Amino acid sequence: MNGRLTPLPYSLPTGYLSLLRALCVVSILCFDAAVAYGAEYAGTIRGKGGPPLANVYLGLMDAGFAPLATATTGTDGAFRLKSDADAAYLVVQPPADLDIEGKAKGFHWQPRLFQLDTPHEDIAIVLPPAFNMVIEAYDANGKLMRWRDFEALGKYGGQSFYMTRGAGMSDETVIWPAFGPLVGSDGGAREDGLPNLICNPQNGTTRYSPMFWEVPGYGKLMLDGLAPLLNNHVNPDDPLEQSGGWCIRLNYDLARGVHSRLRTMIPEGHPASAQLAELNNALRALEAMNDRVEQAKAADLLLAKSLRLQDDLAYDNALTAIPKTRMGTVALSLTLPEGADPSAYTVHLEQVRRPYSFGVYEGSPYNAAAWETARSAGFDLATVLLGWDWTKNPAARKRDIDRVFGISALDKLGYTIKAHGAVWLQGYGILPAEAMTMPHDALQDRMLAQQRGLLETFGDPIDLWEAMNEPAATNVVGMERTQVMTMLDAAAKNIQELDPSPTLVNSPHELSYGGKYFLHKLDGTPADDYPLTYTEFLNRAEDAGALDDIDIIGLQLYPGFHLNDDFGNVQGPAMTPAAIGDLLNVYARYKKPIHITEFSVPSEYADGATNGWWREPWNEEIQAEYAARVYTIAFANPWVQSIGWWDITDEKPSVRHGGLLRADGSPKPVFTRLKDLIASWTTNETVTPDANGETSIRAFGGDLRLTVRDASGVVAEEEFDLWPGWTRRVEIDLTGADADAED
């Protein structure tokens, strides 16, 4: 068990990433271990609903994954392991005796890694049935890709693939190496095998996603493969006939999946129909290919072209949708003094309040220059991170807290202010040290009391309060999920009671990417079952009534992130802008406004980095283009009311090189691009009425001010609201009568 152990970004044993790398795979996983006689672990292994399992390999390991003892089950499924050292983990692998298309060997029952507690002799392990999806993929040079090749591209949470079902809910999957004719060996080191995505066929539909798939000419992206109906390939009534599998031709399958989605975006007669027809022909041609290597190369080309067209269509569709989803019409009619020349009058229409916001964040202490620069560019929502440990005794320390976070200064600059992180089960100094050992009931009471103190002290200048941050996945104290939901609900009620303002719950879409399924308890449940995808958490919270007092769904998005040293240099997958648009539609189902609370992408790509990227490895121009497309797609979605950039500057960004400004304060292209977009989405227009004293102005929704001037100055001014799709008729009598505005 040699090699450096890489920490995981969530609560799993530190050494797990080295486990399978060090184990040897033959017909079963095996390692040499001297059997010691001391503590005993004994029991039986069965298939779920099936018989005892014979010839199952078991390996006992200590907390550092060093081997302690091995055993194999007999015909009765029984095993016994002895060791004089403390054991922490048990690896269990059934025989790999299922033929997968004559190319690889898979499993009838799922292999598993189990967490052990104390020695005992009545262990009863039940393994679920296995549906094997063995990955057959070829790189740009036509070489068959092994486990090591996928890891070299990138991994998150120790894996390179992610499995989902339903609307973005993580699917329980074990990823194990596969051997057989395709690799020319019945066993070997894990790195020499093929990834085998092993899931439960009883789950029905599952979708797999390589998280760092390199598309020649288009990026390193997380992409969705086709979703197979697993229960169509098994007998659900017979536990002995529920296993199965196939080899997935990854290059081909990804190209088909994107092409299938693309066809739904192009109706007959669409301007892109000719491009789609060309891609249809390319798909038919590669379907007819027998040479897998040549087929993979053709598929990669089709995939790149399809992704480019998909992103371009999503962007163009957003540009077309914005006038419909965000704009209305102001129809003005002036009654002029007799003989007055309409051309002598000018009409100015401006927004005085937008129903959507463009946010920014910059860490404390308050950076006046950064905040002022962002405000001058049209950003209007400021997020302040009021972590508990930094804001204790808020009433007594009001002046200090105000100075450090710049709350009064931000208010004077005209920002709407959002409080973030007041209720958050997070380390990094957010929770005070004493909170880590508090009984959970006491912790909940203390945290809610701290929140109430902040509300009572800063309720006036702060306009929007986050009820809880990252309840779906972040929980460093191990609080029960039901109690977390209770605390979310109580925090929202605190806000409504003490400072009636909109409430928000906030999380990333995914933080674990299925990594929690690496390690199980002996009862078959994940050792750390807390992390959920955000959609699954929201579904459960909704059922429990914990969203009743939540007004806004906050969503964090960090495509292709590479976090800083304080966050462990963790690197993550990138999505296409079109995929982000699809994700926003998933969250629209909650029928609540959506705030993209945190968004950032890098402007540089570090040497040796493995994080995902779009079109080119991240640089300043790509950062600007990607951001402009995502902002445009988000702005076109009527459910999205805000999008916020995380870190104004590169002085101390969470995402490496993720700021709008360089560390010296100079603007990057992304700053200029977003500044121009915000200006283009803000009504500030001057027109001249026609010969009849009338004019019609297309305007963005919100509170508007209309000002009429002649050579002497302002002669009339009216304020009114406008909703998208409305026509607001404004009649102004300049002969001395009152103005009138009506829908």
XYZ file of C-alpha atoms in Angstrom:
743
model
C 0.000 0.000 0.000
C 2.603 2.510 -1.048
C 2.106 5.947 -2.505
C 1.101 9.367 -1.280
C -2.440 9.530 0.081
C -4.540 12.307 -1.408
C -7.119 13.997 0.837
C -10.722 13.976 -0.308
C -12.771 17.195 -0.293
C -15.480 15.596 1.835
C -15.752 13.249 4.795
C -14.182 9.998 3.679
C -11.022 8.267 4.891
C -7.940 10.077 3.703
C -6.293 7.074 2.099
C -9.114 5.727 -0.017
C -7.801 7.135 -3.266
C -4.745 4.955 -2.864
C -6.651 1.787 -2.007
C -7.561 0.444 -5.407
C -4.379 1.813 -6.927
C -2.329 -0.408 -4.645
C -4.475 -3.503 -4.825
C -3.774 -6.135 -7.449
C -6.600 -7.378 -9.637
C -6.458 -10.932 -10.946
C -9.614 -13.021 -11.028
C -10.231 -11.393 -7.639
C -8.620 -8.488 -5.829
C -5.825 -9.834 -3.705
C -2.843 -8.848 -1.632
C -0.394 -10.722 0.516
C -0.932 -10.451 4.244
C 0.385 -12.445 7.116
C -2.538 -13.774 9.104
C -2.273 -12.679 12.710
C -4.301 -14.129 15.547
C -6.104 -11.663 17.746
C -9.300 -9.803 16.875
C -11.695 -11.791 14.735
C -14.184 -10.689 12.106
C -16.544 -13.369 10.896
C -19.873 -13.658 9.169
C -21.579 -14.441 5.885
C -22.027 -12.848 2.495
C -25.180 -13.192 0.440
C -26.597 -11.646 -2.678
C -29.657 -9.491 -2.063
C -32.615 -11.860 -2.239
C -30.298 -14.630 -3.346
C -28.092 -17.425 -2.057
C -24.896 -17.379 0.021
C -21.997 -16.333 -2.183
C -18.963 -18.611 -2.518
C -15.442 -17.655 -3.602
C -15.857 -14.046 -2.521
C -12.537 -12.394 -1.771
C -12.201 -10.396 1.481
C -9.309 -8.185 2.509
C -8.948 -6.710 5.979
C -7.070 -3.377 6.258
C -6.016 -0.906 8.905
C -6.805 2.815 8.960
C -3.963 3.498 6.520
C -5.237 0.762 4.145
C -2.317 -1.498 4.926
C -3.308 -5.178 4.477
C -3.866 -7.225 7.614
C -5.545 -10.456 6.523
C -7.360 -12.087 3.613
C -9.982 -14.791 3.234
C -12.334 -16.379 0.725
C -15.887 -17.452 1.448
C -16.880 -21.096 1.315
C -19.935 -22.557 -0.328
C -22.032 -21.416 2.625
C -20.880 -17.797 2.157
C -19.071 -17.854 5.498
C -15.772 -16.135 6.228
C -13.442 -15.565 9.147
C -10.604 -13.042 9.389
C -8.101 -12.665 12.238
C -5.723 -9.845 13.004
C -3.789 -8.620 16.011
C -3.961 -5.038 14.706
C -6.940 -2.716 14.662
C -8.844 -3.081 11.404
C -10.765 -0.204 9.814
C -11.853 -1.413 6.376
C -12.983 -4.547 4.622
C -12.864 -4.921 0.857
C -15.306 -7.460 -0.572
C -15.180 -8.616 -4.170
C -17.300 -11.425 -5.612
C -15.941 -13.478 -8.519
C -15.670 -11.533 -11.778
C -17.370 -14.283 -13.780
C -19.993 -12.416 -15.806
C -19.187 -12.193 -19.506
C -19.706 -8.683 -20.912
C -20.117 -8.938 -24.695
C -17.074 -11.191 -24.924
C -14.884 -8.179 -24.124
C -14.663 -7.959 -20.350
C -15.509 -9.733 -17.140
C -18.025 -8.188 -14.789
C -19.856 -9.052 -11.594
C -23.186 -10.639 -10.759
C -23.052 -8.913 -7.358
C -21.555 -5.526 -6.501
C -18.066 -5.374 -4.973
C -17.871 -3.024 -2.008
C -15.528 -1.367 0.452
C -16.897 -1.427 4.012
C -16.083 0.579 7.102
C -15.551 -1.488 10.252
C -16.097 -0.527 13.856
C -15.395 -3.108 16.552
C -14.540 -6.763 15.893
C -17.504 -9.109 15.923
C -18.435 -12.508 14.586
C -21.960 -12.027 13.303
C -21.362 -9.813 10.273
C -24.110 -10.298 7.683
C -23.168 -8.592 4.414
C -25.758 -8.366 1.652
C -24.484 -7.326 -1.787
C -26.867 -5.703 -4.293
C -27.144 -7.085 -7.832
C -24.740 -5.581 -10.336
C -25.359 -3.980 -13.676
C -21.959 -3.465 -15.295
C -21.211 -0.643 -17.699
C -17.650 -1.199 -18.902
C -16.164 1.847 -20.598
C -14.587 1.308 -24.004
C -13.033 4.599 -25.079
C -10.248 5.731 -27.373
C -8.108 8.833 -27.145
C -7.271 11.168 -30.040
C -4.401 8.867 -31.040
C -6.631 5.806 -31.212
C -5.298 4.230 -28.012
C -7.666 2.258 -25.777
C -8.092 4.296 -22.586
C -7.406 2.539 -19.295
C -8.268 3.612 -15.770
C -5.026 5.598 -15.542
C -5.891 7.623 -18.641
C -9.175 8.813 -17.192
C -7.488 9.729 -13.911
C -4.842 11.682 -15.814
C -7.597 13.779 -17.399
C -9.048 14.606 -14.004
C -10.989 13.312 -11.057
C -13.164 14.746 -8.348
C -13.853 12.957 -5.109
C -11.546 10.198 -6.302
C -13.471 9.371 -9.453
C -13.756 10.373 -13.092
C -17.389 9.379 -13.669
C -20.646 10.527 -12.129
C -23.989 8.701 -12.237
C -27.398 10.343 -11.929
C -31.049 9.447 -12.155
C -34.164 11.566 -12.342
C -33.797 15.343 -12.179
C -30.161 15.535 -11.179
C -30.172 13.077 -8.289
C -26.982 11.119 -7.681
C -27.259 7.380 -8.332
C -25.527 4.822 -6.130
C -22.670 3.458 -8.192
C -19.487 1.538 -7.487
C -16.629 2.128 -9.909
C -14.325 -0.879 -10.155
C -11.681 -1.990 -12.658
C -12.633 -4.525 -15.333
C -10.374 -6.907 -17.220
C -10.821 -9.411 -20.014
C -10.189 -9.837 -23.749
C -10.425 -6.118 -24.567
C -7.408 -5.338 -22.381
C -5.688 -8.631 -23.160
C -5.480 -9.728 -19.553
C -7.617 -11.373 -16.881
C -6.133 -9.143 -14.208
C -3.457 -6.668 -13.241
C -3.036 -3.359 -11.478
C -6.115 -1.192 -11.257
C -4.574 1.389 -13.596
C -4.416 -1.211 -16.390
C -8.122 -2.033 -16.207
C -11.140 -0.373 -17.747
C -13.563 1.650 -15.625
C -16.624 -0.425 -14.811
C -19.592 1.620 -13.596
C -21.566 -0.809 -11.459
C -25.058 0.221 -10.440
C -28.227 -1.404 -9.177
C -30.425 -2.561 -12.088
C -33.489 -2.148 -9.895
C -33.055 1.642 -10.039
C -34.412 1.727 -13.583
C -32.929 4.592 -15.576
C -29.454 5.847 -14.849
C -27.308 8.374 -16.676
C -23.532 8.356 -16.639
C -21.262 11.355 -17.110
C -17.508 11.395 -17.625
C -16.507 14.465 -15.633
C -13.350 15.417 -17.518
C -13.861 14.206 -21.082
C -11.524 15.914 -23.527
C -13.325 16.823 -26.742
C -10.727 17.659 -29.424
C -11.233 21.270 -30.412
C -13.904 22.032 -27.842
C -12.869 21.488 -24.241
C -12.561 19.196 -21.272
C -16.147 18.822 -20.157
C -18.618 16.913 -18.048
C -21.009 15.384 -20.569
C -24.044 13.147 -20.324
C -24.179 9.788 -22.023
C -27.443 8.184 -23.055
C -29.629 6.937 -20.203
C -30.136 3.177 -20.484
C -33.242 1.537 -19.070
C -31.470 -1.016 -16.929
C -34.612 -2.792 -15.815
C -35.337 -3.675 -19.435
C -32.285 -5.937 -19.385
C -32.924 -7.902 -16.210
C -35.638 -10.054 -14.660
C -36.957 -8.037 -11.702
C -38.789 -11.059 -10.292
C -35.733 -13.289 -10.009
C -32.790 -12.033 -7.910
C -30.539 -14.528 -9.695
C -31.291 -12.904 -13.058
C -30.872 -9.248 -12.184
C -27.239 -8.870 -13.120
C -26.127 -7.877 -16.572
C -24.104 -5.356 -18.462
C -22.619 -4.082 -21.653
C -19.595 -2.269 -22.987
C -20.256 1.404 -23.562
C -18.562 2.819 -26.645
C -17.929 6.122 -24.943
C -16.883 8.276 -27.917
C -19.845 7.088 -29.950
C -22.347 7.226 -27.101
C -21.455 10.786 -26.096
C -21.761 11.961 -29.698
C -25.176 10.305 -30.000
C -26.335 11.812 -26.703
C -25.435 15.402 -27.595
C -26.809 14.955 -31.112
C -30.085 13.653 -29.683
C -30.424 16.734 -27.468
C -29.518 18.976 -30.396
C -32.364 17.654 -32.522
C -34.893 18.860 -29.934
C -33.533 22.399 -30.308
C -33.954 22.631 -34.089
C -37.521 22.433 -35.402
C -38.245 22.011 -39.079
C -37.462 25.144 -41.028
C -35.047 26.492 -38.405
C -32.044 28.412 -39.819
C -29.756 25.710 -38.411
C -31.618 22.894 -40.194
C -28.910 22.590 -42.841
C -26.229 22.195 -40.154
C -28.340 19.582 -38.408
C -28.783 17.668 -41.673
C -25.015 17.611 -42.104
C -24.588 16.259 -38.581
C -27.331 13.678 -39.182
C -25.384 12.394 -42.166
C -22.193 12.262 -40.091
C -23.987 10.223 -37.422
C -25.302 7.721 -39.965
C -21.829 7.354 -41.425
C -20.165 6.614 -38.101
C -22.966 4.200 -37.133
C -22.007 2.132 -40.172
C -18.325 1.947 -39.205
C -16.995 -1.394 -37.993
C -13.550 -0.177 -36.967
C -13.961 1.039 -33.380
C -10.918 3.299 -33.518
C -12.026 5.043 -36.695
C -15.551 5.256 -35.333
C -14.230 6.922 -32.169
C -12.324 9.533 -34.189
C -15.391 10.309 -36.291
C -17.522 10.463 -33.153
C -15.157 12.963 -31.526
C -15.463 15.234 -34.565
C -19.260 14.945 -34.542
C -19.320 15.619 -30.792
C -17.267 18.811 -31.106
C -19.450 20.139 -33.931
C -22.655 19.234 -32.094
C -21.510 20.885 -28.852
C -20.526 24.060 -30.692
C -23.875 24.246 -32.456
C -25.743 23.453 -29.237
C -23.990 26.250 -27.355
C -24.513 28.700 -30.207
C -28.212 27.831 -30.374
C -28.656 28.183 -26.625
C -27.014 31.609 -26.783
C -28.998 32.741 -29.830
C -32.240 31.487 -28.302
C -31.458 33.463 -25.158
C -30.860 36.643 -27.148
C -34.214 36.118 -28.839
C -35.978 35.384 -25.554
C -34.716 38.378 -23.578
C -37.108 40.940 -25.123
C -40.017 38.582 -24.371
C -39.036 37.644 -20.828
C -37.590 40.953 -19.625
C -39.130 43.813 -21.610
C -42.399 45.657 -21.976
C -43.559 48.738 -23.873
C -44.143 52.293 -22.721
C -46.601 54.059 -25.035
C -46.464 57.819 -24.446
C -48.958 60.387 -25.673
C -48.284 64.083 -25.099
C -50.995 66.719 -25.286
C -49.081 69.846 -26.257
C -49.950 73.525 -26.017
C -51.547 74.831 -29.168
C -48.983 75.458 -31.864
C -46.172 73.678 -30.008
C -43.666 71.748 -32.105
C -43.382 68.105 -30.890
C -39.775 67.950 -32.083
C -38.890 70.595 -29.498
C -39.477 68.048 -26.729
C -37.306 65.159 -25.605
C -38.462 62.143 -23.642
C -36.038 60.351 -21.345
C -36.898 56.939 -19.865
C -34.702 55.334 -17.220
C -34.907 52.471 -14.764
C -34.775 53.527 -11.147
C -35.146 49.970 -9.806
C -34.556 46.660 -11.525
C -36.480 43.485 -10.599
C -33.235 41.545 -11.060
C -29.755 42.134 -9.758
C -26.134 41.656 -10.680
C -24.135 40.760 -7.613
C -20.511 40.722 -6.529
C -18.529 39.535 -3.545
C -15.144 40.492 -2.178
C -13.757 39.016 1.018
C -13.177 41.060 4.142
C -11.738 43.362 5.215
C -13.688 45.887 3.179
C -11.912 46.800 -0.060
C -13.300 50.225 -0.957
C -11.624 50.449 -4.370
C -12.922 47.059 -5.506
C -16.485 47.708 -4.383
C -16.540 51.189 -5.909
C -15.211 49.895 -9.224
C -17.860 47.181 -9.372
C -20.623 49.613 -8.485
C -19.559 51.975 -11.264
C -19.954 49.096 -13.715
C -23.595 48.544 -12.768
C -23.261 45.733 -10.226
C -25.862 46.394 -7.560
C -26.013 43.476 -5.088
C -23.275 43.077 -2.474
C -22.809 39.839 -0.515
C -21.244 39.993 2.942
C -20.083 36.769 4.608
C -21.122 37.071 8.262
C -19.663 33.840 9.631
C -20.517 33.098 13.245
C -16.941 33.027 14.553
C -16.223 36.410 12.940
C -19.371 38.165 14.176
C -19.873 37.017 17.768
C -21.765 39.413 20.042
C -22.949 41.552 17.111
C -24.738 44.189 19.197
C -21.629 44.873 21.301
C -19.305 44.788 18.289
C -21.548 46.540 15.766
C -19.014 49.212 14.842
C -16.158 46.746 14.342
C -18.270 44.329 12.298
C -19.607 47.197 10.195
C -16.082 48.440 9.517
C -14.607 45.023 8.641
C -17.403 44.040 6.269
C -18.195 47.530 5.005
C -21.950 47.274 5.538
C -22.600 51.020 5.926
C -20.148 51.846 3.144
C -21.879 49.439 0.769
C -25.236 50.954 1.678
C -23.935 54.433 0.851
C -22.698 53.188 -2.525
C -26.240 52.168 -3.345
C -25.837 48.415 -3.153
C -28.601 46.085 -2.119
C -26.923 44.018 0.613
C -27.283 40.289 1.174
C -26.180 38.524 4.378
C -24.508 35.184 3.702
C -23.164 32.386 5.905
C -24.760 33.323 9.206
C -26.256 29.815 9.436
C -23.733 27.425 7.945
C -22.352 24.119 9.284
C -18.882 24.790 7.899
C -15.316 24.918 9.149
C -12.692 27.346 7.770
C -13.387 29.603 10.761
C -17.114 29.912 10.036
C -18.133 27.940 13.131
C -16.347 28.826 16.366
C -14.166 26.078 17.832
C -16.576 25.414 20.692
C -19.368 24.625 18.228
C -17.560 21.508 17.012
C -18.165 19.694 20.295
C -21.551 21.069 21.280
C -24.568 18.756 21.557
C -26.538 19.345 18.397
C -29.598 20.760 20.150
C -27.398 23.290 21.938
C -25.567 24.071 18.702
C -28.829 24.755 16.904
C -30.021 27.059 19.694
C -26.725 28.969 19.796
C -26.508 29.357 16.025
C -30.079 30.615 15.729
C -29.456 33.014 18.630
C -26.383 34.315 16.791
C -28.493 34.782 13.657
C -31.138 36.665 15.650
C -28.434 38.943 17.041
C -27.281 39.782 13.532
C -30.846 40.394 12.372
C -31.520 42.730 15.293
C -28.253 44.595 14.780
C -28.047 44.853 10.980
C -31.623 44.302 9.883
C -31.981 47.856 8.592
C -29.088 48.109 6.083
C -29.230 44.452 4.985
C -31.984 43.790 2.448
C -31.772 40.043 1.834
C -30.946 37.295 4.316
C -29.766 33.820 3.518
C -31.606 31.414 5.828
C -28.938 28.718 5.478
C -25.931 28.031 3.306
C -25.164 24.633 1.761
C -27.563 22.503 3.827
C -27.549 19.867 1.088
C -23.936 18.838 1.488
C -21.935 20.753 4.121
C -22.203 19.473 7.679
C -18.876 19.363 9.519
C -20.549 18.616 12.859
C -22.491 15.558 11.652
C -25.944 16.889 12.532
C -28.890 14.699 11.495
C -30.490 15.801 8.252
C -33.929 16.137 9.825
C -32.484 18.547 12.372
C -30.736 20.511 9.617
C -34.095 20.925 7.895
C -35.655 22.023 11.186
C -32.889 24.607 11.583
C -33.394 25.836 7.998
C -37.083 26.357 8.696
C -36.399 28.080 12.038
C -33.802 30.384 10.453
C -36.280 31.428 7.757
C -38.906 32.153 10.428
C -36.371 34.253 12.368
C -35.874 36.421 9.290
C -39.580 36.874 8.709
C -40.175 37.729 12.353
C -37.301 40.145 12.957
C -36.633 41.668 9.536
C -39.398 40.822 7.088
C -37.407 40.481 3.890
C -36.941 37.761 1.263
C -35.378 34.524 2.518
C -32.979 32.377 0.567
C -31.561 28.849 0.793
C -28.280 28.329 -0.993
C -26.195 25.359 -2.216
C -24.156 24.122 -5.152
C -25.986 21.684 -7.405
C -23.548 18.940 -6.419
C -20.641 18.739 -4.001
C -19.990 14.997 -3.732
C -20.480 13.852 -7.346
C -21.282 10.388 -6.039
C -18.081 10.133 -4.015
C -20.029 9.151 -0.910
C -20.667 5.750 -2.478
C -16.987 4.814 -2.219
C -17.401 3.583 1.329
C -20.295 1.724 2.971
C -21.305 0.611 6.417
C -21.851 -3.083 6.981
C -25.612 -2.536 6.693
C -25.121 -1.441 3.077
C -25.725 2.284 3.559
C -23.011 4.845 2.683
C -20.626 5.544 5.557
C -21.333 9.242 5.103
C -24.865 9.439 3.784
C -25.310 13.143 4.432
C -24.362 14.743 1.074
C -27.259 15.037 -1.358
C -27.583 16.731 -4.692
C -29.322 20.046 -4.179
C -32.447 18.928 -6.028
C -32.795 15.858 -3.829
C -32.358 17.971 -0.694
C -34.945 20.480 -1.896
C -37.394 17.688 -2.687
C -37.041 16.290 0.830
C -37.193 19.749 2.407
C -40.294 20.545 0.394
C -41.981 17.344 1.578
C -41.039 18.211 5.178
C -42.432 21.749 4.900
C -38.976 23.281 5.354
C -39.334 25.394 2.194
C -42.641 26.966 3.207
C -40.933 30.146 4.433
C -38.173 30.153 1.807
C -38.739 32.686 -0.965
C -35.674 32.200 -3.175
C -33.638 29.236 -4.396
C -29.950 30.161 -4.383
C -27.620 28.194 -6.654
C -23.819 28.185 -6.663
C -22.057 27.538 -10.000
C -18.293 27.172 -10.396
C -17.671 25.513 -13.790
C -14.107 24.280 -14.240
C -13.045 25.553 -10.848
C -9.544 25.337 -9.414
C -9.758 26.397 -5.778
C -7.002 28.134 -3.866
C -4.627 26.630 -1.309
C -6.999 27.301 1.602
C -9.558 25.031 -0.061
C -7.071 22.279 -0.875
C -6.430 23.105 -4.552
C -9.521 21.065 -5.433
C -10.312 21.018 -9.156
C -13.678 20.371 -10.716
C -15.557 19.674 -13.934
C -16.797 22.210 -16.453
C -20.201 22.340 -18.134
C -21.121 23.926 -21.421
C -23.185 27.125 -21.249
C -26.067 25.188 -22.808
C -25.869 22.604 -20.006
C -26.075 25.382 -17.424
C -29.236 26.598 -19.151
C -30.693 23.096 -18.838
C -29.736 23.000 -15.154
C -31.528 26.283 -14.475
C -34.679 24.777 -15.962
C -34.428 21.914 -13.450
C -34.599 24.411 -10.577
C -37.481 26.310 -12.160
C -39.745 23.434 -11.146
C -39.831 24.772 -7.564
C -41.718 27.833 -8.810
C -39.551 30.167 -6.749
C -37.197 32.877 -8.002
C -33.654 31.640 -8.641
C -30.537 33.531 -7.584
C -27.228 32.340 -8.974
C -25.514 33.434 -5.797
C -21.955 32.481 -6.663
C -20.432 32.229 -10.110
C -16.821 32.331 -11.211
C -14.533 30.768 -13.796
C -10.736 31.077 -14.039
C -8.832 33.343 -16.399
C -5.672 31.205 -16.363
C -4.966 27.483 -16.577
C -2.152 26.326 -14.322
C 0.614 24.016 -15.508
C -0.292 20.460 -14.553
C -3.894 21.374 -13.758
C -6.713 18.932 -14.499
C -9.826 21.077 -14.005
C -12.316 21.252 -16.838
C -12.369 23.982 -19.466
C -14.491 25.204 -22.390
C -13.191 25.622 -25.961
C -9.666 26.493 -24.794
C -7.798 26.081 -21.517
C -8.941 29.010 -19.412
C -7.541 32.398 -20.380
C -8.863 35.938 -20.047
C -10.688 35.961 -23.382
C -12.340 32.577 -22.789
C -13.331 33.637 -19.271
C -15.071 36.677 -20.758
C -16.811 34.777 -23.561
C -17.980 31.955 -21.290
C -19.268 34.387 -18.671
C -21.118 36.479 -21.262
C -22.913 33.410 -22.574
C -23.871 32.118 -19.139
C -25.097 35.543 -18.035
C -27.132 35.900 -21.238
C -28.703 32.450 -20.874
C -29.484 33.134 -17.222
C -30.927 36.585 -17.943
C -33.232 35.071 -20.564
C -34.691 32.652 -18.011
C -37.711 34.342 -16.380
C -37.165 32.467 -13.098
C -33.647 33.851 -12.640
C -33.699 37.128 -10.709
C -30.012 37.498 -9.886
C -26.559 36.341 -10.843
C -23.542 37.164 -8.702
C -19.823 36.998 -9.408
C -17.719 35.594 -6.582
C -14.603 37.705 -5.979
C -14.225 41.086 -7.567
C -10.426 40.883 -7.588
C -7.676 38.312 -7.893
C -6.174 39.545 -4.633
C -7.498 36.533 -2.677
C -10.020 34.698 -4.848
C -11.653 31.408 -3.905
C -11.203 30.263 -7.516
C -7.663 30.763 -8.768
C -7.635 33.722 -11.182
C -11.412 33.905 -10.833
C -11.756 37.655 -10.227
C -13.235 40.318 -12.479
C -10.170 42.479 -11.822
C -6.522 41.456 -11.700
C -4.715 41.555 -8.371
C -3.466 45.078 -9.168
C -7.040 46.283 -9.690
C -6.903 46.533 -13.473
C -9.985 45.225 -15.294
C -9.966 41.933 -17.165
C -11.962 41.510 -20.380
C -14.683 39.773 -18.363
C -15.235 42.934 -16.313
C -15.688 45.049 -19.422
C -17.894 42.446 -21.087
C -20.241 42.162 -18.118
C -20.276 45.930 -17.634
C -21.448 46.313 -21.232
C -24.061 43.569 -20.823
C -25.489 45.154 -17.684
C -25.710 48.515 -19.473
C -27.464 46.890 -22.438
C -30.010 45.299 -20.067
C -30.761 48.588 -18.325
C -33.208 51.105 -19.791
C -31.706 54.556 -20.214
C -33.042 56.015 -23.432
C -33.870 59.425 -24.872
C -36.276 59.835 -27.811
C -38.234 62.551 -29.592
C -42.014 62.231 -30.006
C -43.496 62.045 -33.475
C -45.597 64.709 -35.159
C -48.599 63.665 -33.080
C -46.705 63.935 -29.811
C -46.534 60.177 -29.404
C -43.742 57.666 -28.986
C -43.360 53.999 -28.074
C -40.321 52.764 -26.149
C -39.324 49.172 -25.494
C -38.040 49.052 -21.930
C -36.788 46.561 -19.376
C -39.182 45.846 -16.545
C -39.016 47.468 -13.150
C -39.651 50.925 -11.718
C -39.231 53.543 -14.424
C -38.974 57.322 -14.494
C -40.120 59.219 -17.567
C -38.961 62.806 -17.957
C -40.165 65.280 -20.611
C -38.001 68.292 -21.399
C -38.149 71.286 -23.684
C -35.720 74.132 -24.121
C -36.642 75.536 -20.710
C -35.915 72.298 -18.855
C -38.074 69.611 -17.266
C -41.762 70.127 -17.961
C -43.116 66.774 -16.717
C -41.909 63.742 -14.794
C -43.695 60.506 -13.991
C -42.687 57.289 -12.205
C -44.443 53.967 -12.738
C -43.767 50.267 -12.893
C -43.563 48.055 -15.950
C -43.766 44.279 -16.123
C -42.391 42.175 -18.968
C -44.992 41.722 -21.659
C -46.976 44.733 -20.490
C -47.784 47.880 -22.387
C -47.849 50.869 -20.066
C -49.804 53.758 -21.603
C -48.769 57.141 -20.291
C -50.705 60.285 -21.166
C -49.224 63.639 -20.216
C -51.110 66.855 -20.733
C -48.677 69.737 -21.014
C -51.475 72.285 -21.312
C -51.865 72.206 -17.520
C -53.875 69.037 -16.811
C -52.547 66.101 -14.756
C -50.682 63.182 -16.307
C -52.140 59.708 -16.337
C -50.501 56.299 -16.608
C -52.446 53.124 -17.195
C -51.808 49.506 -18.182
